[in-house]
mmCIF file of C-alpha atoms in Angstrom:
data_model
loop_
_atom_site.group_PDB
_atom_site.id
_atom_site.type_symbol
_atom_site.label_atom_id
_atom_site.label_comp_id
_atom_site.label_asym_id
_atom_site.label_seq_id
_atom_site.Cartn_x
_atom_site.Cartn_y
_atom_site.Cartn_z
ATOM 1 C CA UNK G 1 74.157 169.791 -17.018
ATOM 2 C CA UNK G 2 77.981 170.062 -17.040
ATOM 3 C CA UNK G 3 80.302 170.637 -19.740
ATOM 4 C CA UNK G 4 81.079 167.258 -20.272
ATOM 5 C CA UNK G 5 77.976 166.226 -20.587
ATOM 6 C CA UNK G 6 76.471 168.808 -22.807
ATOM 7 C CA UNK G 7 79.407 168.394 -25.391
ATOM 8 C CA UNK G 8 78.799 164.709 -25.509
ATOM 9 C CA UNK G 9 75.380 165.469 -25.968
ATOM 10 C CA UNK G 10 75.646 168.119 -28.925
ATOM 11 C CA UNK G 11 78.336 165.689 -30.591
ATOM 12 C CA UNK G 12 75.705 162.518 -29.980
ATOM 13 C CA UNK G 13 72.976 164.938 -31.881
ATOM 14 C CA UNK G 14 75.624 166.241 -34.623
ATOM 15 C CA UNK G 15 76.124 162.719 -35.285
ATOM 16 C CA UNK G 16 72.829 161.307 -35.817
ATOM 17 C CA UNK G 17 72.175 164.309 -38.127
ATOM 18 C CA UNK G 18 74.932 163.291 -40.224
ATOM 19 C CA UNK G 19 74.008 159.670 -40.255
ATOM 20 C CA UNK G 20 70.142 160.864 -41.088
ATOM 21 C CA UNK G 21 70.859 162.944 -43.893
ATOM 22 C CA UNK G 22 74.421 161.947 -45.308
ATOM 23 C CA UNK G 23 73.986 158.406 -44.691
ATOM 24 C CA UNK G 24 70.902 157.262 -45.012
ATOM 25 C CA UNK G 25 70.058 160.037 -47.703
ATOM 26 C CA UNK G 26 71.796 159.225 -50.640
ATOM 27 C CA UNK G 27 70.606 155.945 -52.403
ATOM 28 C CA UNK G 28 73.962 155.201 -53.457
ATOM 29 C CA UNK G 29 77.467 156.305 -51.596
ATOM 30 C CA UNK G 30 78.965 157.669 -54.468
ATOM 31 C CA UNK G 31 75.861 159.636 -55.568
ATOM 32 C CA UNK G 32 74.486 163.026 -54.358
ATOM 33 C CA UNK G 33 73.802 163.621 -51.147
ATOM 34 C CA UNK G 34 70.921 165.578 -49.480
ATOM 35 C CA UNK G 35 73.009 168.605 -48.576
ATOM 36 C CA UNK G 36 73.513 168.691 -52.492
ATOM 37 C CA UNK G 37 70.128 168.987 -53.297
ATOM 38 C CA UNK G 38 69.787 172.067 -55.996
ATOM 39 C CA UNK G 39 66.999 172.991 -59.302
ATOM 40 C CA UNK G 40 69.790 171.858 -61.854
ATOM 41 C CA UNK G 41 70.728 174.682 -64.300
ATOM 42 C CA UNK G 42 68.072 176.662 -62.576
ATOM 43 C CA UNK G 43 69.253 178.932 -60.114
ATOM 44 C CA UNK G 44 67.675 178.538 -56.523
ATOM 45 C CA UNK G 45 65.921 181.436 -56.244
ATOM 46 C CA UNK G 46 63.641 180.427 -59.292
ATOM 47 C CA UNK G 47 62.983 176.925 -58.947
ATOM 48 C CA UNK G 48 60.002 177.313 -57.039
ATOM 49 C CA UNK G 49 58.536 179.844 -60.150
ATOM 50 C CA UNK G 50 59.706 177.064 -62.781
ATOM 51 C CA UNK G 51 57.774 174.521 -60.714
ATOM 52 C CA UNK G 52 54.330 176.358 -61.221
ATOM 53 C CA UNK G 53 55.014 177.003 -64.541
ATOM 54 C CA UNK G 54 55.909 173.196 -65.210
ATOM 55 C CA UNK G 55 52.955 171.611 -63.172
ATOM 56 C CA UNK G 56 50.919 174.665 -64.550
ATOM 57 C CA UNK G 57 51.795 173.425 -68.062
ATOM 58 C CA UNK G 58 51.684 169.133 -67.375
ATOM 59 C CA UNK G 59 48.054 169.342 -65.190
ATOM 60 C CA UNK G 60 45.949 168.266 -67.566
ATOM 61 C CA UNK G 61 48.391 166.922 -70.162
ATOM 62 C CA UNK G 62 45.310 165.139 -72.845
ATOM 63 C CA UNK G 63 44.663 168.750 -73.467
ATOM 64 C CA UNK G 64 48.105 170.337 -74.442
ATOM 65 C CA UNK G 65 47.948 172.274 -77.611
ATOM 66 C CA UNK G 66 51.293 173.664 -77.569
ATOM 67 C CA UNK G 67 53.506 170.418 -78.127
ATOM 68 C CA UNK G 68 56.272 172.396 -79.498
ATOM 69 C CA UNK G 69 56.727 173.414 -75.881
ATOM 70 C CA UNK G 70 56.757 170.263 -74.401
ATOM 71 C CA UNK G 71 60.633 169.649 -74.888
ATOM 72 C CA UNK G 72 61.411 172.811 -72.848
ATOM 73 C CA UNK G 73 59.195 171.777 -70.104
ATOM 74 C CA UNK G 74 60.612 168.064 -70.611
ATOM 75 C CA UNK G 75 63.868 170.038 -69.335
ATOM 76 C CA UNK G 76 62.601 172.136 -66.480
ATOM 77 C CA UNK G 77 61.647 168.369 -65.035
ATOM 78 C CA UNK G 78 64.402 166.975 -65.669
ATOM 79 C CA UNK G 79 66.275 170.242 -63.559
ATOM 80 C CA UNK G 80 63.844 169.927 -61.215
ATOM 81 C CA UNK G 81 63.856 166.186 -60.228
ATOM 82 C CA UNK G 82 67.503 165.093 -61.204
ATOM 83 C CA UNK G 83 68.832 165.590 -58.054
ATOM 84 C CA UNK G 84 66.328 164.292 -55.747
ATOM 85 C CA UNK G 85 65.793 160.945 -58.509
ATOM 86 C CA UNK G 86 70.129 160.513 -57.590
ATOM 87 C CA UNK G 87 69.525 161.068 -54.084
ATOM 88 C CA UNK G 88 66.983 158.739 -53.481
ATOM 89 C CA UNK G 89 66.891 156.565 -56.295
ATOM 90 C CA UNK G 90 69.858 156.028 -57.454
ATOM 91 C CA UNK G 91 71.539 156.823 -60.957
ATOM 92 C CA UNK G 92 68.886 154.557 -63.161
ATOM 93 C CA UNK G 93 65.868 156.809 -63.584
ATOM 94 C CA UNK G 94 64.028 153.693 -64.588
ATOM 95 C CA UNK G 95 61.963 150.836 -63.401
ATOM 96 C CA UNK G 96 62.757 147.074 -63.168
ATOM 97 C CA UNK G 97 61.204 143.625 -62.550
ATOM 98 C CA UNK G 98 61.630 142.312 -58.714
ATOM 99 C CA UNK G 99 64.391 139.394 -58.688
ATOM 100 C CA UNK G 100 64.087 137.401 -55.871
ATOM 101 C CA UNK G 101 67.399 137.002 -54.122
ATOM 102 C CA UNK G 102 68.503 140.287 -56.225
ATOM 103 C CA UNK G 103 68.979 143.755 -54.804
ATOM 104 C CA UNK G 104 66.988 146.548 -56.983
ATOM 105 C CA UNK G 105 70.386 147.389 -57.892
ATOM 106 C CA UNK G 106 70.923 144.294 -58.856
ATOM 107 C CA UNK G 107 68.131 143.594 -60.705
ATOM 108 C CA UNK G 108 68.462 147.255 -62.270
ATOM 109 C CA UNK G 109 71.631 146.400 -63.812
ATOM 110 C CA UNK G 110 70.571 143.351 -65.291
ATOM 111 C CA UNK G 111 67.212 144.699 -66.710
ATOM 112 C CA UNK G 112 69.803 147.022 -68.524
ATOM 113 C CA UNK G 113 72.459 144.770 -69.390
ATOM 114 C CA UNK G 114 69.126 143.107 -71.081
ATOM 115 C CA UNK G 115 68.483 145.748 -73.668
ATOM 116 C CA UNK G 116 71.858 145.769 -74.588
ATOM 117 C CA UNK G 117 71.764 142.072 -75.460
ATOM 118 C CA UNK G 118 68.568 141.893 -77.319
ATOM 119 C CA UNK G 119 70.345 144.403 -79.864
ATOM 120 C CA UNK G 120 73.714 142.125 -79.966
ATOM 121 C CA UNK G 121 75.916 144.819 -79.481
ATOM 122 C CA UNK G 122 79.579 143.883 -79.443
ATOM 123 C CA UNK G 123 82.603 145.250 -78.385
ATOM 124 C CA UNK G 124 83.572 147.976 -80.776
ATOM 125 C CA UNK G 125 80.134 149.002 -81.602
ATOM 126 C CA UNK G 126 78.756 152.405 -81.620
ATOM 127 C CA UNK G 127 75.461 152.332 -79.629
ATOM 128 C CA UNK G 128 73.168 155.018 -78.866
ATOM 129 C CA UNK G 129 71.418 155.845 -75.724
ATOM 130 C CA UNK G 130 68.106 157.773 -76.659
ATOM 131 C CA UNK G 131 67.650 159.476 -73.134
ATOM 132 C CA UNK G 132 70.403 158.657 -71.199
ATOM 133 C CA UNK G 133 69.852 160.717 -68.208
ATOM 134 C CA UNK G 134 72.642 160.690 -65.627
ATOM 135 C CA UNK G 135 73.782 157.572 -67.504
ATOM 136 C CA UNK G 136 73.153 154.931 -64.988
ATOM 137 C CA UNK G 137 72.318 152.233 -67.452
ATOM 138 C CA UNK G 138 75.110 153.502 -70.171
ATOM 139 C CA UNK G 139 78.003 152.355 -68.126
ATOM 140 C CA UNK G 140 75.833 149.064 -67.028
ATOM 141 C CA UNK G 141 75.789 148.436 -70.608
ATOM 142 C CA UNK G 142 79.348 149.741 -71.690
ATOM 143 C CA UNK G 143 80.748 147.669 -68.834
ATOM 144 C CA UNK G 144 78.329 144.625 -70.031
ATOM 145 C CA UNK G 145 79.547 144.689 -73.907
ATOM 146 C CA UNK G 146 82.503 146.996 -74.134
ATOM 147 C CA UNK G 147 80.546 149.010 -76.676
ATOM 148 C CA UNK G 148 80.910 152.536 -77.360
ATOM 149 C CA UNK G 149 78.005 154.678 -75.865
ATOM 150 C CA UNK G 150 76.768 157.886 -77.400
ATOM 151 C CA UNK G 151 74.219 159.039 -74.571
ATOM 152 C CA UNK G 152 72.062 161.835 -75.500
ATOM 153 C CA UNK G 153 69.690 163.926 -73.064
ATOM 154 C CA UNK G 154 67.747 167.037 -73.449
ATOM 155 C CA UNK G 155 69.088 168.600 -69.784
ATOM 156 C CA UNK G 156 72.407 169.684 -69.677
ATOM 157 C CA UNK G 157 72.822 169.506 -65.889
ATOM 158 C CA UNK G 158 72.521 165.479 -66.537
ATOM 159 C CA UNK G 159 75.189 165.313 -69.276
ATOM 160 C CA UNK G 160 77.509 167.505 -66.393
ATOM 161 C CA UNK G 161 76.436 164.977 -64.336
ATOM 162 C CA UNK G 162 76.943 161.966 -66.516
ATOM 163 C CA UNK G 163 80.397 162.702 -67.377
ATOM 164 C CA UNK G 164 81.012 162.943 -64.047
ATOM 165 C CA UNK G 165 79.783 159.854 -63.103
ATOM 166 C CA UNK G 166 81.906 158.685 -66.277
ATOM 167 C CA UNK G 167 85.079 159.344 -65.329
ATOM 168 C CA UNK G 168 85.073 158.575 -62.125
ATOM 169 C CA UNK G 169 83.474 154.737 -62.845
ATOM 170 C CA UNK G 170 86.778 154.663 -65.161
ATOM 171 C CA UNK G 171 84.289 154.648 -68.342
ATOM 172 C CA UNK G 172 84.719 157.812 -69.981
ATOM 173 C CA UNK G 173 86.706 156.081 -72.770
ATOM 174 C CA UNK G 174 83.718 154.326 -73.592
ATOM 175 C CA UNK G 175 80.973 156.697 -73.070
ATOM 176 C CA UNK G 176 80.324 159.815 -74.949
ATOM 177 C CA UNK G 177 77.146 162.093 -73.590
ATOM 178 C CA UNK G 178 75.800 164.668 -75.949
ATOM 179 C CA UNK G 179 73.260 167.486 -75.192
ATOM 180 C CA UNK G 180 70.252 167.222 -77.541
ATOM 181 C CA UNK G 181 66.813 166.946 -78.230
ATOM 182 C CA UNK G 182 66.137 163.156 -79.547
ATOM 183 C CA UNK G 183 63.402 165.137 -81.885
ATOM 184 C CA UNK G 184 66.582 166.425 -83.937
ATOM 185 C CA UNK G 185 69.769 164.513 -83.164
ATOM 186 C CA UNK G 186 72.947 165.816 -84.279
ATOM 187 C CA UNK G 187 74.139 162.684 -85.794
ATOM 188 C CA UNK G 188 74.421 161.493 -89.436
ATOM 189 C CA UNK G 189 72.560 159.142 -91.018
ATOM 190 C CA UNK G 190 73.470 155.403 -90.814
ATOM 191 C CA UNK G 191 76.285 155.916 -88.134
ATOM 192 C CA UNK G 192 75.109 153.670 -84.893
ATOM 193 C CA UNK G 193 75.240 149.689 -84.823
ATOM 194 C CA UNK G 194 72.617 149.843 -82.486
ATOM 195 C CA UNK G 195 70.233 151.581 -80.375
ATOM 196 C CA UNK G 196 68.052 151.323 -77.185
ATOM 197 C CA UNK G 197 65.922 153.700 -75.367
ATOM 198 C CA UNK G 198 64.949 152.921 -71.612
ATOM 199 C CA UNK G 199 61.870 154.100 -70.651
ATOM 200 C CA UNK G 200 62.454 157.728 -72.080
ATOM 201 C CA UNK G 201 60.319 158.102 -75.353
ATOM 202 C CA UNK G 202 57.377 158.488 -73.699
ATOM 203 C CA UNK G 203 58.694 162.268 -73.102
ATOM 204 C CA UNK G 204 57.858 162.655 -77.106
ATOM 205 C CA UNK G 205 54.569 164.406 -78.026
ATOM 206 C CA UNK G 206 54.924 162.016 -81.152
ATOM 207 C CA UNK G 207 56.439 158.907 -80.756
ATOM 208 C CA UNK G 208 56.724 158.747 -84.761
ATOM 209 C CA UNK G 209 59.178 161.367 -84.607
ATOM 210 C CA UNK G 210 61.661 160.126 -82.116
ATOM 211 C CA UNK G 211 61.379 156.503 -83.957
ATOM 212 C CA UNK G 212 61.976 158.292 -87.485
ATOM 213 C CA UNK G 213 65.139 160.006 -86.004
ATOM 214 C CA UNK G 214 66.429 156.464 -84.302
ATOM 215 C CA UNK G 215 65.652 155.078 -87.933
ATOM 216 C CA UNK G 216 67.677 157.433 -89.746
ATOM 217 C CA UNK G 217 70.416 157.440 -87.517
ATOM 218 C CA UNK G 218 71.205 153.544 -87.080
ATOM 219 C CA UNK G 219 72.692 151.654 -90.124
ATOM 220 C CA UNK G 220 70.802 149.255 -91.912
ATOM 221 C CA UNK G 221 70.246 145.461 -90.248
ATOM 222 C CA UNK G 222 71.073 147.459 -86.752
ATOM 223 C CA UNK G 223 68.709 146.628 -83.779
ATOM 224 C CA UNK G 224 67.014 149.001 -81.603
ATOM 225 C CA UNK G 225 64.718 147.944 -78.164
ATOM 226 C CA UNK G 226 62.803 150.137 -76.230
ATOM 227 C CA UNK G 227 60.923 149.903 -73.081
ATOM 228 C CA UNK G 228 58.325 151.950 -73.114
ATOM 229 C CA UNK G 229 55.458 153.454 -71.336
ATOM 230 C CA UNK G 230 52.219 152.035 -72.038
ATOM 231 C CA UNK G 231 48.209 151.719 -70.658
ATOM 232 C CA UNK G 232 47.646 148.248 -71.370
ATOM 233 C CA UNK G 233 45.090 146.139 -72.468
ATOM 234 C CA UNK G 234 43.100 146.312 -68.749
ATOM 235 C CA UNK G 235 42.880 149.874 -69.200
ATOM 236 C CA UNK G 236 39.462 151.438 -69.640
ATOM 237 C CA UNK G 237 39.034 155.525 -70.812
ATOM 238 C CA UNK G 238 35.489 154.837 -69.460
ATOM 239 C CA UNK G 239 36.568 153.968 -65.930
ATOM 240 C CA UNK G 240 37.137 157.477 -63.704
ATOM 241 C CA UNK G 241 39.530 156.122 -61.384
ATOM 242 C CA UNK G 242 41.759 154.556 -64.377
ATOM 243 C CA UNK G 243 41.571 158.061 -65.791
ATOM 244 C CA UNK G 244 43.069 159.603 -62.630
ATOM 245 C CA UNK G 245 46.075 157.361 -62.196
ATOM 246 C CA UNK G 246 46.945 157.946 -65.776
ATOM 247 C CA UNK G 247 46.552 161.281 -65.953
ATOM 248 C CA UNK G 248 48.021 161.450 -62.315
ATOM 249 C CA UNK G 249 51.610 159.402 -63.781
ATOM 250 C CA UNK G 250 51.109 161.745 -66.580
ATOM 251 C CA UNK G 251 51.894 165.294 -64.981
ATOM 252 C CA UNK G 252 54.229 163.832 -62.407
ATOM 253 C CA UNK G 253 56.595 162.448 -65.230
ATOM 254 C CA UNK G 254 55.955 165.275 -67.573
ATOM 255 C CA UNK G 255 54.231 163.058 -70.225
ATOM 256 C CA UNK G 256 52.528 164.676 -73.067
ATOM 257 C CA UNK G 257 50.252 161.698 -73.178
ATOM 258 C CA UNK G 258 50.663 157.865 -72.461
ATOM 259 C CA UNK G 259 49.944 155.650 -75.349
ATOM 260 C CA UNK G 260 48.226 152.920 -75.525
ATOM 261 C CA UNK G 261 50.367 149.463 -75.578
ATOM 262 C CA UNK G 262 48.905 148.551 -79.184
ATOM 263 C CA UNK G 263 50.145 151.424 -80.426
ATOM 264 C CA UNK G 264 54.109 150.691 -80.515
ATOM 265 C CA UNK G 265 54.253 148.217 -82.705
ATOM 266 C CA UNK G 266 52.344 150.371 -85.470
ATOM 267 C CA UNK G 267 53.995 153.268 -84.849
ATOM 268 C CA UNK G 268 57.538 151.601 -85.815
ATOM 269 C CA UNK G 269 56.451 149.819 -89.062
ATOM 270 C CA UNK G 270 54.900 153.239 -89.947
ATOM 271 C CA UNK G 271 58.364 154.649 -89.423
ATOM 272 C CA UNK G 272 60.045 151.839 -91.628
ATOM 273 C CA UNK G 273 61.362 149.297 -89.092
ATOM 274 C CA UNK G 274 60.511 145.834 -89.144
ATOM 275 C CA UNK G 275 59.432 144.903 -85.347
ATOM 276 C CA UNK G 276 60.921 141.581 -84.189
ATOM 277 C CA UNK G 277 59.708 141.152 -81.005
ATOM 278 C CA UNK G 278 57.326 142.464 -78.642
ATOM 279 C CA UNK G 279 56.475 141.945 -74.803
ATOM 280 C CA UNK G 280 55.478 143.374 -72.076
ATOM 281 C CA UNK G 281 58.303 142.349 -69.242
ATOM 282 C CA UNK G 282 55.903 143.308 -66.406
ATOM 283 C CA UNK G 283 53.479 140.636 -67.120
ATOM 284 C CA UNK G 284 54.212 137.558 -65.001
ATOM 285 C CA UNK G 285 56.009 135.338 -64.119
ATOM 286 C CA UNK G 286 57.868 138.785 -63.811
ATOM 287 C CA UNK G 287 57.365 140.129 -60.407
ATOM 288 C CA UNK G 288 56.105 143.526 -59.393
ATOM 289 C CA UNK G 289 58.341 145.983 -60.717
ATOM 290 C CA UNK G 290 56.372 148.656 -58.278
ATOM 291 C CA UNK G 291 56.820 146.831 -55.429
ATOM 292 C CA UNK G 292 60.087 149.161 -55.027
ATOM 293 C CA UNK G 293 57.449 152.271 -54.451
ATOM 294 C CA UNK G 294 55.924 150.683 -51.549
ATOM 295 C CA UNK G 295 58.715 149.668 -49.889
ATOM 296 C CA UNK G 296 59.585 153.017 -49.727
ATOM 297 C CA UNK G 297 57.135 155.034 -47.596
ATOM 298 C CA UNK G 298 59.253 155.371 -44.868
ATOM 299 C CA UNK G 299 62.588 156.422 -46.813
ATOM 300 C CA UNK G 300 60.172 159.174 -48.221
ATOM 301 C CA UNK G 301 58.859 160.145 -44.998
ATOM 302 C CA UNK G 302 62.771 160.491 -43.885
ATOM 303 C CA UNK G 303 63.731 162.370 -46.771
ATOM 304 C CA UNK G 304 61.062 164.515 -47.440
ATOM 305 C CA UNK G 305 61.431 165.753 -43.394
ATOM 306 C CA UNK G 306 65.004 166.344 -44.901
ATOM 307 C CA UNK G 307 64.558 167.924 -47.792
ATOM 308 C CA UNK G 308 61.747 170.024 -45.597
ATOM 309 C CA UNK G 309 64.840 171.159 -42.916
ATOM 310 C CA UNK G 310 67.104 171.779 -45.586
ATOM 311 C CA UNK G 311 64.694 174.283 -47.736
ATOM 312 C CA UNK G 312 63.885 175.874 -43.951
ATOM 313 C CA UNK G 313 67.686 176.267 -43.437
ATOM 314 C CA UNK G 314 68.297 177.440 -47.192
ATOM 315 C CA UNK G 315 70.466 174.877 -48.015
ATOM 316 C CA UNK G 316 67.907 173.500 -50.478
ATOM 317 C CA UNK G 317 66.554 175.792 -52.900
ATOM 318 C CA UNK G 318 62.778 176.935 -51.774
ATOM 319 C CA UNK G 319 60.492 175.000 -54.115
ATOM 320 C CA UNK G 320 62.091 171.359 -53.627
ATOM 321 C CA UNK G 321 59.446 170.586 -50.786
ATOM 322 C CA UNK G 322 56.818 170.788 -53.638
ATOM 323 C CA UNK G 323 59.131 168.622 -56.274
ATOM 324 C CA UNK G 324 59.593 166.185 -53.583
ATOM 325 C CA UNK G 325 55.766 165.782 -52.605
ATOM 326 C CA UNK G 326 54.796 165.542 -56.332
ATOM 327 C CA UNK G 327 56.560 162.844 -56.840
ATOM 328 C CA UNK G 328 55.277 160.747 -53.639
ATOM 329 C CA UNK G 329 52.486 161.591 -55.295
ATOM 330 C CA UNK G 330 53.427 160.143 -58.736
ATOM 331 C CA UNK G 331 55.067 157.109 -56.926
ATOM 332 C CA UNK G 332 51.269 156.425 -55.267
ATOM 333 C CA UNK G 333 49.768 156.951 -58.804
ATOM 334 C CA UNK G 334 52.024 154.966 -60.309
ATOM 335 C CA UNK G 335 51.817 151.535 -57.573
ATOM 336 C CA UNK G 336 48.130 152.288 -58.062
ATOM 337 C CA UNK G 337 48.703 151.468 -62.092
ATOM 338 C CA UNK G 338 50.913 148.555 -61.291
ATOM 339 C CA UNK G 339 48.811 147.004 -58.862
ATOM 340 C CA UNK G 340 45.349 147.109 -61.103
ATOM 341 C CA UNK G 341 47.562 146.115 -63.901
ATOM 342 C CA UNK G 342 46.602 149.470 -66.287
ATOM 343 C CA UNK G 343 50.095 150.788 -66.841
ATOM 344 C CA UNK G 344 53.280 149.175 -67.436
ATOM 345 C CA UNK G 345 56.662 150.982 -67.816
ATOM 346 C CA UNK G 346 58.197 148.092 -69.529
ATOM 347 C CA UNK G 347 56.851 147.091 -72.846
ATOM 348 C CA UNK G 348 59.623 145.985 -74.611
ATOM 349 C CA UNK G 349 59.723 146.598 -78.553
ATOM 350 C CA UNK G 350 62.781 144.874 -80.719
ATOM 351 C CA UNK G 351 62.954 146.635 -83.894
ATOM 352 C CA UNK G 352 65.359 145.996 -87.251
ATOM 353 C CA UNK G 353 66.532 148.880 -89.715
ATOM 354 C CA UNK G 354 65.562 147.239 -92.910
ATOM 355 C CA UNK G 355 68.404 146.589 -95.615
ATOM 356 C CA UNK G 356 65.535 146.607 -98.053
ATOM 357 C CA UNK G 357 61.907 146.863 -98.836
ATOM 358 C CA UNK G 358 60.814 142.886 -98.417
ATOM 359 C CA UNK G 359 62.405 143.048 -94.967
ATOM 360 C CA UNK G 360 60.347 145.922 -94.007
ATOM 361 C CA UNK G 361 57.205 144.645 -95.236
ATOM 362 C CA UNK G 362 58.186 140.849 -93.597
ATOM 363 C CA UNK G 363 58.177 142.853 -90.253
#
């Protein structure tokens, strides 16, 4: 082979590395890209040690005695799959109902911009974001309302990476990120308009507690919605293979526990809100909000042989292999709960702060 012809050749196979992993990697242009891949705040060479210790900890999460630990291991998550949820995800670590004619960003953004309108947030307003993450849906909504955003998150590479995403989306002004645990927020009482949470809660061990610090922080007559993880009312303890996706979503989300869809509602009046609505937005006429997961097997297969190169090469930290496979795992367990109908991610809870007692009890 000449000269010629091998340079064309090396620069034809340079190129389609750069479209395979720069290109095609990241789920969004702006976001991270594969080369980018790290364990958050944890340095490389111990990610793969904080990985056994996390899925050591989450295996068989019905039996954790230790729930006092479950915030710290909330975070080692949260370093561990951050970058790999931006990569291939996108920067809304949550689900969303399929919109025919809509992109899933598309439909992401308006599943958001949803929340934010059930609470009638209005320009001006202080909102809080319990669980922000890398604040995908707080500039959604900040953009939607012109509200102010306090995010908070328990992971301090995602409030890095927040503000980032902040200022360059020309939001900053409008969104604040704090680094906290929603167990004990640093934030007065009766100083938000509103509140939502987007499929984050479930990370409690006791869903009472994160609800009794929303209620104290929120003024009285605010709103607050959540979409939250629930087994619904097809779900059967008695039935093993029910058991297995559950407890399979469970240690690939780090979940302390999934709760049962009947047990929202209860757990907010106990708290002191009065609950105006309630529904489950993955019931129909919505469409499959899991029908994202399938349609990605092959962008898995691409980026896990990725993320597989790059951990070979040592660009990615060694460790992020098994990340990555847990969570094709979780994504199967996960379809396999949305197809039979046993888990939702979605069921939406509209809540009031009281101004008094007979509003409480009228809830």
């Amino acid at each position: 082979m000449d000269s010629l012809s091998l340079f064309c050749t090396g620069a034809l196979l340079a190129g389609g590395l750069y479209w395979f992993v720069c290109v095609l990697g990241p789920a969004e242009q702006k976001g991270k890209r594969a080369t980018d891949l790290s364990g958050g705040s944890i340095s490389a060479e111990k990610v793969q040690d904080n990985y056994k210790q996390y899925w050591s900890f989450f295996r068989r999460p019905k039996e954790i005695e230790t729930a006092d630990k479950v915030p710290d291991f909330v975070d080692t998550f949260y370093n561990l799959v951050t970058d790999i949820y931006e990569w291939g995800w996108g920067q809304s670590f949550h689900f969303s109902p399929s919109i025919p004619g809509k992109s899933h960003r598309e439909a992401t953004r308006l599943h958001e911009e949803m929340a934010v309108d059930l609470i009638e947030a209005k320009p001006g307003n202080k909102i809080l974001d319990v669980g922000c993450g890398v604040g995908g849906p707080m500039r959604a909504i900040a953009a939607h309302s012109r509200a102010n955003v306090v995010g908070i998150t328990i992971n301090e590479y995602q409030v890095n990476r927040a503000r980032m995403h902040n200022k360059k989306a020309g939001l900053d002004s409008l969104c604040e990120v704090v680094c906290g645990n929603f167990l004990k927020m640093p934030f007065v009482d009766n100083s938000f308009d509103g509140a939502y949470s987007i499929e984050a809660t479930c990370h409690a061990p006791k869903l009472e507690e994160v609800y009794a610090e929303i209620f104290r922080v929120l003024k009285p007559g605010a709103l607050y919605v959540s979409y939250e993880w629930v087994t619904t009312d097809k779900y059967s303890g008695d039935d093993p293979e029910h058991v297995e996706v559950i407890q399979g979503i469970e240690r690939g989300d780090a979940l302390p526990g999934l709760r049962s869809y009947a047990e929202i509602a209860e757990t907010a009046r106990k708290v002191g809100f009065a609950v105006v609505k309630e529904r489950d937005l993955a019931k129909p006429p919505a469409l499959p909000w899991w029908s994202r997961l399938k349609m990605g097997r092959i962008a898995y297969w691409r980026n896990h042989i990725v993320v597989t190169v790059l951990a070979a090469l040592g660009i990615a930290p060694k460790g992020t292999v098994d990340v990555h496979e847990m969570l094709f795992k979780t994504a199967d367990y996960l379809t396999r709960g949305g197809d039979s109908g046993i888990f939702s991610p979605m069921h939406m809870i509209l809540c009031r702060k009281p101004h008094d007692k007979d509003e409480q009890n009228s809830g």
